């Protein structure tokens, strides 16, 4: 669980945060591998990370997450793998 207000602060760091009723969706597009490595020859693929949750009071319970590849394929992310990121978000 993470406070909704903390997730909404992610807008300042390039995340799209969409709240529709009790449903929350966060979107973030990663830099390319080449951008991250400061070497454009390494790769140019971008991925979009999608995290979904449900508002319960003033907190959000994350329900699922996945990576969208440029070709449209989706790869599921285990919510437990986001714990380090969630700990960071809670400090915002």
XYZ file of N, CA and C in Angstrom:
276
model
N 0.846 -1.185 0.000
C 0.000 0.000 0.000
C 0.887 1.243 0.000
N 0.467 2.214 -0.766
C 1.220 3.454 -0.862
C 0.211 4.606 -0.896
N 0.515 5.711 -0.204
C -0.418 6.837 -0.210
C -0.640 7.369 -1.631
N -1.897 7.633 -1.975
C -2.242 8.166 -3.289
C -1.501 9.468 -3.559
N -1.386 10.316 -2.561
C -0.705 11.599 -2.758
C 0.752 11.396 -3.196
N 1.395 10.346 -2.725
C 2.781 10.058 -3.117
C 2.842 9.637 -4.582
N 1.901 8.795 -5.006
C 1.872 8.376 -6.402
C 1.613 9.569 -7.321
N 0.747 10.471 -6.888
C 0.446 11.645 -7.715
C 1.671 12.548 -7.880
N 2.582 12.541 -6.924
C 3.808 13.335 -7.041
C 4.715 12.842 -8.159
N 4.522 11.600 -8.586
C 5.355 11.050 -9.655
C 5.171 11.784 -10.975
N 4.092 12.541 -11.101
C 3.887 13.346 -12.319
C 5.064 14.290 -12.543
N 5.684 14.734 -11.450
C 6.831 15.647 -11.558
C 8.066 14.979 -12.151
N 8.065 13.644 -12.232
C 9.228 12.901 -12.718
C 8.922 12.105 -13.982
N 7.947 12.565 -14.757
C 7.688 11.955 -16.053
C 6.701 10.806 -16.078
N 6.065 10.522 -14.979
C 5.042 9.478 -14.950
C 3.698 10.072 -15.350
N 2.888 9.287 -16.024
C 1.492 9.640 -16.230
C 0.730 8.903 -15.140
N -0.054 9.645 -14.374
C -0.844 9.059 -13.293
C -2.302 9.341 -13.607
N -3.080 8.278 -13.792
C -4.487 8.410 -14.152
C -5.323 7.800 -13.042
N -6.239 8.612 -12.503
C -7.151 8.141 -11.454
C -8.564 8.256 -12.003
N -9.240 7.113 -12.096
C -10.629 7.074 -12.563
C -11.437 6.342 -11.507
N -12.180 7.100 -10.731
C -12.924 6.483 -9.631
C -11.944 5.888 -8.643
N -12.029 4.589 -8.422
C -11.117 3.916 -7.490
C -9.914 3.314 -8.203
N -9.912 3.320 -9.533
C -8.826 2.717 -10.301
C -7.704 3.716 -10.542
N -6.477 3.237 -10.374
C -5.291 4.060 -10.593
C -4.390 3.332 -11.581
N -3.863 4.082 -12.543
C -2.879 3.535 -13.471
C -1.712 4.501 -13.569
N -0.514 3.951 -13.500
C 0.710 4.730 -13.659
C 1.413 4.238 -14.915
N 1.918 5.181 -15.706
C 2.641 4.838 -16.917
C 3.982 5.546 -16.899
N 5.020 4.822 -17.289
C 6.346 5.406 -17.384
C 7.058 4.774 -18.563
N 7.614 5.599 -19.436
C 8.374 5.089 -20.570
C 9.855 5.176 -20.231
N 10.534 4.043 -20.339
C 11.953 3.984 -19.991
C 12.789 4.666 -21.068
N 13.965 5.126 -20.703
C 14.896 5.577 -21.742
C 15.350 4.360 -22.540
N 15.905 4.586 -23.712
C 16.451 3.458 -24.473
C 17.696 2.953 -23.761
N 18.107 1.739 -24.093
C 19.341 1.197 -23.519
C 20.507 2.100 -23.918
N 20.479 2.583 -25.158
C 21.538 3.480 -25.632
C 21.589 4.784 -24.850
N 20.432 5.351 -24.536
C 20.396 6.579 -23.732
C 20.924 6.324 -22.332
N 20.505 5.218 -21.745
C 20.936 4.900 -20.384
C 22.439 4.649 -20.330
N 22.999 4.072 -21.392
C 24.428 3.756 -21.424
C 25.246 4.868 -22.068
N 24.580 5.947 -22.486
C 25.251 7.039 -23.216
C 25.991 6.512 -24.440
N 25.390 5.521 -25.083
C 25.982 4.924 -26.272
C 24.836 4.524 -27.206
N 24.507 5.373 -28.192
C 23.356 5.098 -29.048
C 23.455 3.800 -29.845
N 24.635 3.238 -29.970
C 24.800 1.996 -30.726
C 24.324 0.768 -29.944
N 24.124 0.912 -28.646
C 23.756 -0.222 -27.796
C 22.324 -0.680 -28.059
N 21.411 0.244 -28.255
C 20.024 -0.145 -28.498
C 19.094 1.043 -28.457
N 17.967 0.917 -29.158
C 17.040 2.048 -29.243
C 15.621 1.680 -28.797
N 15.456 0.505 -28.222
C 14.129 0.067 -27.808
C 13.702 0.745 -26.513
N 12.465 1.201 -26.515
C 11.855 1.774 -25.309
C 10.817 0.796 -24.790
N 10.607 0.848 -23.499
C 9.564 0.025 -22.879
C 8.673 0.933 -22.049
N 7.431 0.556 -21.970
C 6.498 1.307 -21.141
C 6.112 0.415 -19.968
N 6.289 0.952 -18.779
C 5.935 0.254 -17.553
C 4.530 0.715 -17.158
N 3.664 -0.229 -16.851
C 2.298 0.070 -16.431
C 2.077 -0.577 -15.067
N 1.625 0.238 -14.114
C 1.322 -0.255 -12.769
C -0.119 0.125 -12.470
N -0.898 -0.842 -12.016
C -2.313 -0.598 -11.720
C -2.595 -0.845 -10.245
N -3.587 -0.118 -9.740
C -3.974 -0.298 -8.357
C -5.392 0.158 -8.105
N -5.810 -0.003 -6.850
C -7.153 0.364 -6.421
C -7.029 1.255 -5.192
N -7.741 2.381 -5.227
C -7.747 3.313 -4.091
C -8.602 2.716 -2.981
N -8.014 2.689 -1.782
C -8.719 2.236 -0.581
C -8.483 3.296 0.487
N -9.450 4.194 0.613
C -9.260 5.324 1.523
C -8.293 6.312 0.894
N -7.189 6.585 1.584
C -6.186 7.508 1.040
C -4.926 6.780 0.582
N -5.004 5.450 0.467
C -3.867 4.658 -0.010
C -4.282 3.845 -1.238
N -3.266 3.361 -1.952
C -3.510 2.554 -3.145
C -2.916 1.169 -2.930
N -3.728 0.164 -3.201
C -3.258 -1.218 -3.174
C -2.936 -1.597 -4.612
N -1.668 -1.886 -4.877
C -1.259 -2.244 -6.227
C -1.773 -3.636 -6.554
N -2.318 -3.785 -7.751
C -2.928 -5.051 -8.140
C -2.138 -5.786 -9.214
N -1.556 -5.064 -10.153
C -0.737 -5.725 -11.165
C 0.154 -4.712 -11.873
N 1.148 -5.248 -12.561
C 2.091 -4.421 -13.303
C 2.638 -5.229 -14.470
N 3.006 -4.527 -15.520
C 3.597 -5.207 -16.665
C 4.442 -4.235 -17.478
N 5.258 -4.806 -18.349
C 6.084 -4.046 -19.279
C 5.480 -4.227 -20.658
N 5.284 -3.114 -21.366
C 4.835 -3.169 -22.750
C 6.051 -2.955 -23.641
N 6.328 -3.914 -24.489
C 7.426 -3.799 -25.443
C 6.946 -2.951 -26.622
N 7.888 -2.419 -27.421
C 7.508 -1.594 -28.557
C 6.614 -2.338 -29.545
N 6.802 -3.622 -29.705
C 5.986 -4.402 -30.630
C 4.600 -4.728 -30.116
N 4.294 -4.347 -28.883
C 2.981 -4.588 -28.308
C 2.922 -5.756 -27.341
N 3.983 -6.543 -27.273
C 3.989 -7.671 -26.330
C 4.002 -7.146 -24.896
N 3.391 -7.906 -23.999
C 3.353 -7.545 -22.574
C 4.038 -8.624 -21.760
N 4.824 -8.165 -20.790
C 5.485 -9.094 -19.870
C 5.101 -8.680 -18.454
N 4.504 -9.603 -17.732
C 4.022 -9.330 -16.375
C 5.190 -9.084 -15.421
N 4.978 -8.164 -14.472
C 5.942 -7.878 -13.412
C 5.302 -8.307 -12.096
N 6.025 -9.046 -11.301
C 5.535 -9.431 -9.977
C 5.555 -8.175 -9.094
N 4.442 -7.877 -8.474
C 4.332 -6.687 -7.620
C 5.427 -6.672 -6.553
N 5.820 -7.839 -6.055
C 6.871 -7.908 -5.023
C 8.200 -7.376 -5.545
N 8.399 -7.426 -6.857
C 9.629 -6.906 -7.446
C 9.670 -5.378 -7.459
N 8.570 -4.743 -7.113
C 8.507 -3.275 -7.083
C 8.734 -2.703 -5.688
N 9.031 -3.544 -4.713
C 9.152 -3.091 -3.322
C 10.188 -1.973 -3.145
N 11.343 -2.092 -3.763
C 12.374 -1.059 -3.634
C 11.878 0.265 -4.208
N 11.236 0.203 -5.365
C 10.662 1.393 -5.969
C 9.584 1.999 -5.069
N 8.717 1.142 -4.500
C 7.655 1.620 -3.606
C 8.244 2.284 -2.358
N 9.305 1.724 -1.821
C 9.951 2.352 -0.663
C 10.425 3.752 -1.022
N 10.968 3.920 -2.235
C 11.402 5.244 -2.684
C 10.204 6.189 -2.811
N 9.129 5.726 -3.440
C 7.945 6.566 -3.652
C 7.392 7.054 -2.320
N 7.423 6.208 -1.309
C 6.896 6.586 0.001
C 7.701 7.701 0.658
N 8.931 7.933 0.201
C 9.759 9.001 0.774
C 9.521 10.359 0.110
N 8.768 10.396 -0.980
C 8.549 11.647 -1.723
C 7.765 12.646 -0.902
